[in-house]
mmCIF file of C-alpha atoms in Angstrom:
data_model
loop_
_atom_site.group_PDB
_atom_site.id
_atom_site.type_symbol
_atom_site.label_atom_id
_atom_site.label_comp_id
_atom_site.label_asym_id
_atom_site.label_seq_id
_atom_site.Cartn_x
_atom_site.Cartn_y
_atom_site.Cartn_z
ATOM 1 C CA MET A 299 198.663 73.465 92.023
ATOM 2 C CA LYS A 300 199.578 74.333 88.543
ATOM 3 C CA SER A 301 202.101 71.973 86.631
ATOM 4 C CA SER A 302 203.077 70.072 83.797
ATOM 5 C CA GLU A 303 201.342 66.482 83.145
ATOM 6 C CA HIS A 304 202.621 63.708 81.188
ATOM 7 C CA ASN A 305 201.269 59.587 80.944
ATOM 8 C CA ASN A 306 203.358 56.183 81.338
ATOM 9 C CA SER A 307 205.222 56.693 78.369
ATOM 10 C CA ASP A 308 206.740 60.054 79.290
ATOM 11 C CA ARG A 309 204.361 61.794 76.914
ATOM 12 C CA ILE A 310 201.880 64.791 77.294
ATOM 13 C CA ASN A 311 198.488 63.400 77.773
ATOM 14 C CA GLU A 312 196.481 65.657 75.922
ATOM 15 C CA GLY A 313 193.163 63.945 76.234
ATOM 16 C CA ASP A 314 193.396 63.214 80.034
ATOM 17 C CA SER A 315 193.812 66.266 81.739
ATOM 18 C CA HIS A 316 193.062 67.696 85.561
ATOM 19 C CA ASN A 317 192.479 71.021 85.301
ATOM 20 C CA ASP A 318 191.955 74.112 88.411
ATOM 21 C CA ASP A 319 189.618 76.774 88.121
ATOM 22 C CA LYS A 320 192.132 78.828 85.230
ATOM 23 C CA GLY A 321 192.531 75.716 83.015
ATOM 24 C CA CYS A 322 195.907 74.780 83.947
ATOM 25 C CA SER A 323 197.151 71.540 84.426
ATOM 26 C CA LYS A 324 197.637 69.898 87.433
ATOM 27 C CA HIS A 325 200.751 68.448 89.034
ATOM 28 C CA SER A 326 201.081 64.906 89.019
ATOM 29 C CA ASP A 327 203.528 63.742 92.084
ATOM 30 C CA LYS A 328 205.269 61.238 89.498
ATOM 31 C CA ASP A 329 206.588 64.168 87.927
ATOM 32 C CA GLU A 330 209.178 64.414 90.839
ATOM 33 C CA THR A 331 210.382 61.047 89.999
ATOM 34 C CA TYR A 332 211.487 62.413 86.633
ATOM 35 C CA HIS A 333 213.146 65.618 88.201
ATOM 36 C CA PRO A 334 212.614 67.106 91.402
ATOM 37 C CA GLN A 335 213.027 70.331 89.867
ATOM 38 C CA ILE A 336 210.155 70.435 87.481
ATOM 39 C CA SER A 337 207.235 71.872 90.195
ATOM 40 C CA SER A 338 209.615 74.184 90.399
ATOM 41 C CA TRP A 339 210.503 75.110 86.628
ATOM 42 C CA THR A 340 206.352 74.764 86.287
ATOM 43 C CA LYS A 341 206.020 77.497 88.850
ATOM 44 C CA SER A 342 208.266 80.033 87.823
ATOM 45 C CA PHE A 343 206.552 79.283 83.587
ATOM 46 C CA ILE A 344 203.399 80.693 84.902
ATOM 47 C CA LYS A 345 204.636 83.676 87.407
ATOM 48 C CA ALA A 346 207.193 84.961 84.629
ATOM 49 C CA PHE A 347 203.598 84.504 81.878
ATOM 50 C CA GLU A 348 201.731 86.347 84.228
ATOM 51 C CA GLU A 349 204.355 89.171 85.335
ATOM 52 C CA LEU A 350 204.936 89.964 81.876
ATOM 53 C CA ASP A 351 201.324 90.327 81.139
ATOM 54 C CA ASN A 352 201.156 92.738 84.583
ATOM 55 C CA GLU A 353 204.170 95.261 82.647
ATOM 56 C CA LEU A 354 202.628 95.244 79.588
ATOM 57 C CA SER A 355 199.628 96.242 81.521
ATOM 58 C CA LEU A 356 201.452 99.230 82.524
ATOM 59 C CA ASP A 357 203.435 100.240 79.442
ATOM 60 C CA PRO A 358 201.712 103.125 78.239
ATOM 61 C CA THR A 359 203.950 103.433 75.244
ATOM 62 C CA ILE A 360 202.600 100.248 74.109
ATOM 63 C CA ASP A 361 198.530 99.998 72.995
ATOM 64 C CA SER A 362 197.534 96.091 73.973
ATOM 65 C CA TYR A 363 193.752 96.933 75.241
ATOM 66 C CA CYS A 364 193.023 95.293 71.981
ATOM 67 C CA SER A 365 195.952 93.886 71.135
ATOM 68 C CA GLY A 366 197.821 91.261 71.981
ATOM 69 C CA SER A 367 200.038 88.097 71.606
ATOM 70 C CA THR A 368 200.337 83.860 71.422
ATOM 71 C CA ALA A 369 203.358 82.583 73.071
ATOM 72 C CA VAL A 370 204.499 79.053 73.286
ATOM 73 C CA THR A 371 208.242 78.479 75.209
ATOM 74 C CA LEU A 372 210.162 75.546 75.635
ATOM 75 C CA PHE A 373 212.789 74.502 78.300
ATOM 76 C CA ARG A 374 215.034 71.674 78.384
ATOM 77 C CA GLN A 375 216.906 70.045 81.147
ATOM 78 C CA GLU A 376 219.199 66.945 79.931
ATOM 79 C CA GLU A 377 216.370 64.579 78.613
ATOM 80 C CA HIS A 378 213.224 66.482 80.492
ATOM 81 C CA LEU A 379 212.075 69.030 78.150
ATOM 82 C CA LEU A 380 208.546 71.570 79.622
ATOM 83 C CA VAL A 381 206.806 73.546 77.060
ATOM 84 C CA ALA A 382 204.712 76.217 78.275
ATOM 85 C CA ASN A 383 201.385 77.237 75.949
ATOM 86 C CA LEU A 384 199.726 80.692 75.746
ATOM 87 C CA GLY A 385 197.315 81.017 73.008
ATOM 88 C CA ASP A 386 197.412 79.061 69.676
ATOM 89 C CA SER A 387 200.844 78.942 68.810
ATOM 90 C CA ARG A 388 201.969 75.327 68.877
ATOM 91 C CA ALA A 389 204.862 72.929 69.548
ATOM 92 C CA ILE A 390 205.274 69.247 68.070
ATOM 93 C CA LEU A 391 208.192 67.046 68.597
ATOM 94 C CA CYS A 392 209.665 64.609 65.688
ATOM 95 C CA THR A 393 210.461 61.476 66.755
ATOM 96 C CA ARG A 394 210.885 57.290 65.652
ATOM 97 C CA ASN A 395 208.095 55.355 65.425
ATOM 98 C CA LYS A 396 208.456 51.242 65.954
ATOM 99 C CA LYS A 397 209.805 51.760 61.866
ATOM 100 C CA LYS A 398 211.962 54.395 62.317
ATOM 101 C CA ARG A 399 209.956 56.857 60.207
ATOM 102 C CA LEU A 400 209.890 60.166 61.032
ATOM 103 C CA VAL A 401 206.178 60.688 63.051
ATOM 104 C CA PRO A 402 204.919 63.792 64.960
ATOM 105 C CA VAL A 403 204.419 63.991 68.479
ATOM 106 C CA GLN A 404 202.153 67.506 69.230
ATOM 107 C CA LEU A 405 203.135 68.781 72.444
ATOM 108 C CA THR A 406 200.899 71.565 73.341
ATOM 109 C CA VAL A 407 196.951 72.218 73.021
ATOM 110 C CA ASP A 408 195.722 75.275 70.927
ATOM 111 C CA LEU A 409 193.993 77.269 73.614
ATOM 112 C CA LYS A 410 190.709 78.193 72.072
ATOM 113 C CA PRO A 411 187.371 79.447 73.191
ATOM 114 C CA ASN A 412 186.092 76.274 71.967
ATOM 115 C CA LEU A 413 188.254 73.559 74.465
ATOM 116 C CA PRO A 414 185.385 72.801 77.418
ATOM 117 C CA TYR A 415 187.315 74.096 80.098
ATOM 118 C CA GLU A 416 188.793 77.122 78.392
ATOM 119 C CA ALA A 417 184.439 78.505 77.273
ATOM 120 C CA GLU A 418 183.493 77.384 81.329
ATOM 121 C CA ARG A 419 185.820 79.878 82.285
ATOM 122 C CA ILE A 420 184.907 82.525 79.692
ATOM 123 C CA LYS A 421 181.487 82.033 80.133
ATOM 124 C CA SER A 422 181.700 81.915 83.742
ATOM 125 C CA CYS A 423 183.500 85.468 83.812
ATOM 126 C CA ASN A 424 179.973 86.948 81.328
ATOM 127 C CA GLY A 425 182.749 86.787 78.063
ATOM 128 C CA ARG A 426 180.527 85.064 75.506
ATOM 129 C CA VAL A 427 181.638 82.042 72.661
ATOM 130 C CA PHE A 428 180.083 82.005 69.540
ATOM 131 C CA ALA A 429 181.024 81.501 65.814
ATOM 132 C CA MET A 430 180.040 84.213 63.425
ATOM 133 C CA PRO A 431 177.858 82.535 60.451
ATOM 134 C CA GLU A 432 180.552 82.813 57.641
ATOM 135 C CA GLU A 433 182.757 80.923 59.685
ATOM 136 C CA PRO A 434 181.226 78.838 61.598
ATOM 137 C CA ASN A 435 183.812 76.170 62.699
ATOM 138 C CA MET A 436 185.855 79.450 64.238
ATOM 139 C CA CYS A 437 184.386 80.330 67.687
ATOM 140 C CA ARG A 438 186.183 83.839 69.200
ATOM 141 C CA LEU A 439 186.085 85.342 72.621
ATOM 142 C CA TRP A 440 183.460 88.275 73.001
ATOM 143 C CA LEU A 441 182.289 90.601 75.480
ATOM 144 C CA PRO A 442 179.435 90.762 77.306
ATOM 145 C CA ASP A 443 177.416 93.145 75.576
ATOM 146 C CA GLU A 444 179.300 93.958 72.158
ATOM 147 C CA ASN A 445 180.022 91.692 69.265
ATOM 148 C CA SER A 446 183.917 92.368 69.765
ATOM 149 C CA PRO A 447 186.609 91.863 69.491
ATOM 150 C CA GLY A 448 186.133 88.182 68.413
ATOM 151 C CA LEU A 449 189.635 86.508 69.555
ATOM 152 C CA ALA A 450 190.517 83.412 68.600
ATOM 153 C CA MET A 451 192.012 82.497 71.289
ATOM 154 C CA SER A 452 191.425 81.935 75.285
ATOM 155 C CA ARG A 453 194.758 83.027 76.472
ATOM 156 C CA ALA A 454 197.157 85.914 75.652
ATOM 157 C CA PHE A 455 199.580 88.610 76.651
ATOM 158 C CA GLY A 456 197.860 91.651 76.227
ATOM 159 C CA ASP A 457 194.053 92.273 74.938
ATOM 160 C CA PHE A 458 193.432 93.524 78.037
ATOM 161 C CA CYS A 459 189.664 94.405 77.107
ATOM 162 C CA LEU A 460 188.666 90.790 77.497
ATOM 163 C CA LYS A 461 190.649 90.069 80.532
ATOM 164 C CA ASP A 462 188.096 90.419 83.223
ATOM 165 C CA PHE A 463 185.719 88.366 80.550
ATOM 166 C CA GLY A 464 187.844 85.007 80.837
ATOM 167 C CA LEU A 465 190.890 85.643 78.736
ATOM 168 C CA ILE A 466 194.329 85.042 80.872
ATOM 169 C CA SER A 467 197.753 84.753 80.573
ATOM 170 C CA THR A 468 198.180 81.929 82.688
ATOM 171 C CA PRO A 469 199.830 78.687 80.302
ATOM 172 C CA LYS A 470 199.496 75.197 80.053
ATOM 173 C CA VAL A 471 202.824 73.898 80.937
ATOM 174 C CA TYR A 472 203.398 70.025 79.269
ATOM 175 C CA TYR A 473 206.291 67.827 80.315
ATOM 176 C CA THR A 474 207.443 64.896 78.424
ATOM 177 C CA LYS A 475 210.770 63.169 78.699
ATOM 178 C CA LEU A 476 212.910 62.806 75.697
ATOM 179 C CA SER A 477 214.498 59.743 74.721
ATOM 180 C CA SER A 478 216.795 58.332 71.955
ATOM 181 C CA LYS A 479 214.548 58.508 69.260
ATOM 182 C CA ASP A 480 213.654 62.047 69.645
ATOM 183 C CA GLU A 481 214.972 63.855 66.368
ATOM 184 C CA PHE A 482 214.075 67.908 66.954
ATOM 185 C CA VAL A 483 211.157 70.227 68.319
ATOM 186 C CA VAL A 484 209.358 72.972 66.168
ATOM 187 C CA LEU A 485 207.552 76.183 68.005
ATOM 188 C CA ALA A 486 205.730 78.010 65.492
ATOM 189 C CA THR A 487 202.947 80.407 64.814
ATOM 190 C CA ASP A 488 199.093 79.504 64.465
ATOM 191 C CA GLY A 489 200.322 81.149 61.075
ATOM 192 C CA VAL A 490 201.981 78.225 60.200
ATOM 193 C CA TRP A 491 199.519 75.711 61.816
ATOM 194 C CA ASP A 492 196.752 76.883 59.742
ATOM 195 C CA VAL A 493 198.155 75.500 56.379
ATOM 196 C CA LEU A 494 200.382 72.651 57.345
ATOM 197 C CA SER A 495 199.429 69.456 59.180
ATOM 198 C CA ASN A 496 201.955 68.660 61.985
ATOM 199 C CA LYS A 497 203.245 65.839 59.440
ATOM 200 C CA ASP A 498 203.895 68.155 57.073
ATOM 201 C CA VAL A 499 205.916 70.398 58.970
ATOM 202 C CA VAL A 500 207.924 67.375 59.757
ATOM 203 C CA LYS A 501 208.762 66.330 56.333
ATOM 204 C CA ILE A 502 209.475 70.157 55.282
ATOM 205 C CA VAL A 503 212.284 70.354 58.505
ATOM 206 C CA ALA A 504 213.686 66.813 58.058
ATOM 207 C CA SER A 505 214.722 68.054 54.189
ATOM 208 C CA ALA A 506 216.284 70.772 55.259
ATOM 209 C CA ARG A 507 219.941 70.420 53.719
ATOM 210 C CA LYS A 508 221.272 72.194 56.104
ATOM 211 C CA ARG A 509 219.763 72.521 59.977
ATOM 212 C CA SER A 510 220.760 76.536 59.927
ATOM 213 C CA MET A 511 217.822 77.207 56.828
ATOM 214 C CA ALA A 512 215.275 74.360 58.234
ATOM 215 C CA ALA A 513 213.147 77.397 59.971
ATOM 216 C CA ARG A 514 213.302 79.185 56.879
ATOM 217 C CA LEU A 515 212.349 76.627 54.990
ATOM 218 C CA LEU A 516 209.062 75.521 57.049
ATOM 219 C CA VAL A 517 207.929 79.164 56.713
ATOM 220 C CA GLY A 518 208.680 79.438 53.217
ATOM 221 C CA HIS A 519 206.541 76.730 52.314
ATOM 222 C CA ALA A 520 203.683 78.036 55.094
ATOM 223 C CA VAL A 521 203.306 80.767 52.957
ATOM 224 C CA GLN A 522 203.455 79.196 49.403
ATOM 225 C CA ALA A 523 200.332 77.437 51.249
ATOM 226 C CA TRP A 524 198.661 80.712 52.161
ATOM 227 C CA LYS A 525 199.230 81.605 48.770
ATOM 228 C CA THR A 526 197.464 78.512 47.084
ATOM 229 C CA LYS A 527 194.693 77.753 49.649
ATOM 230 C CA TYR A 528 193.748 81.278 50.674
ATOM 231 C CA PRO A 529 194.928 83.647 47.332
ATOM 232 C CA ASN A 530 192.686 86.599 48.343
ATOM 233 C CA SER A 531 193.370 86.743 51.949
ATOM 234 C CA LYS A 532 196.106 88.275 53.598
ATOM 235 C CA ILE A 533 199.036 85.689 55.027
ATOM 236 C CA ASP A 534 199.010 85.486 58.523
ATOM 237 C CA ASP A 535 201.636 85.899 60.837
ATOM 238 C CA CYS A 536 204.115 82.823 60.483
ATOM 239 C CA ALA A 537 207.140 82.275 62.346
ATOM 240 C CA ALA A 538 209.205 79.128 63.709
ATOM 241 C CA ILE A 539 212.100 78.026 65.877
ATOM 242 C CA CYS A 540 213.499 74.423 65.191
ATOM 243 C CA LEU A 541 215.490 72.959 67.899
ATOM 244 C CA PHE A 542 217.303 69.654 66.553
ATOM 245 C CA LEU A 543 218.204 67.668 69.777
ATOM 246 C CA LYS A 544 221.131 65.175 68.110
ATOM 247 C CA LEU A 545 224.568 65.768 66.041
ATOM 248 C CA PRO A 546 223.244 66.319 62.290
ATOM 249 C CA SER A 547 223.460 62.408 61.108
ATOM 250 C CA SER A 548 220.270 60.279 61.874
ATOM 251 C CA ILE A 549 217.864 62.389 59.998
ATOM 252 C CA ALA A 550 219.831 63.199 56.490
ATOM 253 C CA LYS A 551 219.671 59.162 56.097
ATOM 254 C CA ALA A 552 216.035 59.025 57.182
ATOM 255 C CA THR A 553 214.489 61.414 54.914
ATOM 256 C CA SER A 554 215.406 59.888 51.568
ATOM 257 C CA GLY A 555 212.107 60.726 50.216
ATOM 258 C CA PHE A 556 211.867 63.837 51.125
ATOM 259 C CA THR A 557 213.284 66.896 49.253
ATOM 260 C CA GLU A 558 213.661 70.632 49.239
ATOM 261 C CA ARG A 559 211.612 72.572 47.246
ATOM 262 C CA SER A 560 212.584 75.918 45.881
ATOM 263 C CA VAL A 561 210.883 78.329 47.555
ATOM 264 C CA ASN A 562 212.639 81.403 45.985
ATOM 265 C CA GLN A 563 208.994 82.419 44.254
ATOM 266 C CA ARG A 564 207.689 83.662 47.841
ATOM 267 C CA THR A 565 208.164 87.082 49.427
ATOM 268 C CA GLY A 566 209.049 88.399 52.250
ATOM 269 C CA SER A 567 211.995 90.380 54.536
ATOM 270 C CA ASP A 568 213.519 86.955 56.774
ATOM 271 C CA LYS A 569 215.162 88.166 59.841
ATOM 272 C CA LEU A 570 217.485 84.874 60.521
ATOM 273 C CA ALA A 571 219.148 84.095 63.734
ATOM 274 C CA THR A 572 221.236 80.319 64.227
ATOM 275 C CA ILE A 573 222.234 79.460 67.663
ATOM 276 C CA ARG A 574 224.256 76.605 68.406
ATOM 277 C CA ASN A 575 225.466 74.938 71.424
ATOM 278 C CA ASN A 576 228.574 73.441 71.316
ATOM 279 C CA ASP A 577 228.961 71.620 74.523
ATOM 280 C CA SER A 578 225.419 69.629 73.337
ATOM 281 C CA HIS A 579 225.802 70.460 69.347
ATOM 282 C CA GLU A 580 222.417 71.345 69.159
ATOM 283 C CA ALA A 581 221.334 74.046 66.414
ATOM 284 C CA GLN A 582 218.516 76.114 66.867
ATOM 285 C CA GLU A 583 217.295 78.651 64.175
ATOM 286 C CA THR A 584 214.493 81.000 63.808
ATOM 287 C CA THR A 585 212.380 83.213 61.480
ATOM 288 C CA THR A 586 209.916 85.165 60.359
ATOM 289 C CA ASP A 587 207.820 85.900 57.730
ATOM 290 C CA ASN A 588 206.191 89.171 56.954
ATOM 291 C CA ASP A 589 204.060 90.326 53.767
ATOM 292 C CA SER A 590 206.754 92.650 51.832
ATOM 293 C CA LYS A 591 204.302 94.839 50.040
ATOM 294 C CA GLU A 592 203.065 96.075 53.493
ATOM 295 C CA GLU A 593 204.624 97.600 56.417
ATOM 296 C CA TRP A 594 202.041 95.329 59.327
ATOM 297 C CA SER A 595 202.057 96.819 62.965
ATOM 298 C CA ALA A 596 201.096 94.496 65.842
ATOM 299 C CA LEU A 597 198.776 97.327 67.138
ATOM 300 C CA GLU A 598 196.872 97.615 64.029
ATOM 301 C CA GLY A 599 196.171 93.996 63.985
ATOM 302 C CA VAL A 600 197.034 93.031 60.818
ATOM 303 C CA THR A 601 199.576 90.538 62.654
ATOM 304 C CA ARG A 602 196.871 88.493 63.799
ATOM 305 C CA VAL A 603 194.664 87.899 60.635
ATOM 306 C CA ASN A 604 192.216 85.108 61.299
ATOM 307 C CA THR A 605 192.650 86.112 65.010
ATOM 308 C CA VAL A 606 190.754 88.939 65.415
ATOM 309 C CA LEU A 607 187.630 89.264 63.280
ATOM 310 C CA GLN A 608 188.344 91.869 60.707
ATOM 311 C CA VAL A 609 184.266 92.347 60.533
ATOM 312 C CA PRO A 610 182.090 95.941 61.959
ATOM 313 C CA ARG A 611 182.300 95.993 65.847
ATOM 314 C CA PHE A 612 178.887 96.450 67.109
ATOM 315 C CA SER A 613 176.810 94.354 64.192
ATOM 316 C CA THR A 614 172.948 93.907 65.635
ATOM 317 C CA ASP A 615 172.794 90.849 63.582
ATOM 318 C CA ASN A 616 169.818 88.586 64.891
ATOM 319 C CA SER A 617 171.818 85.761 63.259
ATOM 320 C CA GLN A 618 174.572 85.995 65.993
ATOM 321 C CA LYS A 619 172.381 85.739 68.469
ATOM 322 C CA ARG A 620 170.905 82.543 67.384
ATOM 323 C CA SER A 621 174.862 81.610 66.891
ATOM 324 C CA GLU A 622 175.344 82.388 70.771
ATOM 325 C CA ASN A 623 172.386 80.938 72.224
ATOM 326 C CA LYS A 624 172.970 77.766 70.008
ATOM 327 C CA MET A 625 176.360 77.698 71.679
ATOM 328 C CA LEU A 626 175.152 78.165 74.817
ATOM 329 C CA ASN A 627 172.804 75.386 74.481
ATOM 330 C CA ASP A 628 175.379 73.187 73.290
ATOM 331 C CA GLY A 629 177.635 74.451 76.900
#
């Protein structure tokens, strides 16, 4: 049975998960002591992801053979929080430590080909996992007999050229029980996490003067970090959602050391949507950012900079074979 995982402190235990043949965490009987519906919710998550991927494969209007998407999705029922993750997007929780300082707790694992259980599944399906010499720290997923497409994640919607070789659309689902110490959750794509740490993200979101501007502020900082760290690179697609768990009072008191920096220098046309739940006093904001100088198209693969390798697809460089052999020996 595929389901959620947690430890005794009601936080997910990423390092002590038990996985089935698809790399999905198995259900713990303790989950039922928190809420009898956890198993049902988890199954619904998995079914929805797999059905969506199947529908995508049948849609002739979308070219998803060598193009796809990650997904990180959240479900909350009172104090029960489930997060389903597919690919290398990420969810973090901002909570308070014993000194009442804001600290991040990572809720998901970035599902990349170098993870042992992901690499094992890929290799069992005749897919290949290795890093190119020019980026030795970035393991990618490759076809059996071609040096393409070089996907930097091990699970995704679409990318059907790799679905027979280890890429799957089954999410990993994580459970955590919320407490009074928890302040907000941030969901974001890898374009944010590639340049900002979990701690950076907590500081930025907590420093926002208005909750409705938190996601916009975060994306602005990510864009600026890309320009600073990788001035000659295209900016990876950045998207963020901020879900606040309490009335807007406690965070402001704890962030006197944080200041909202101006992001007037950033480029891009953001789409901003604010959703407020009047019953639970929650606020949610979504924003995305793309380079305004260039119209980006997912079908062209541009929005997944650093995800699909931008190199000649059929190179016969012996160094690639050596890298692949090293990965196989290490595995």
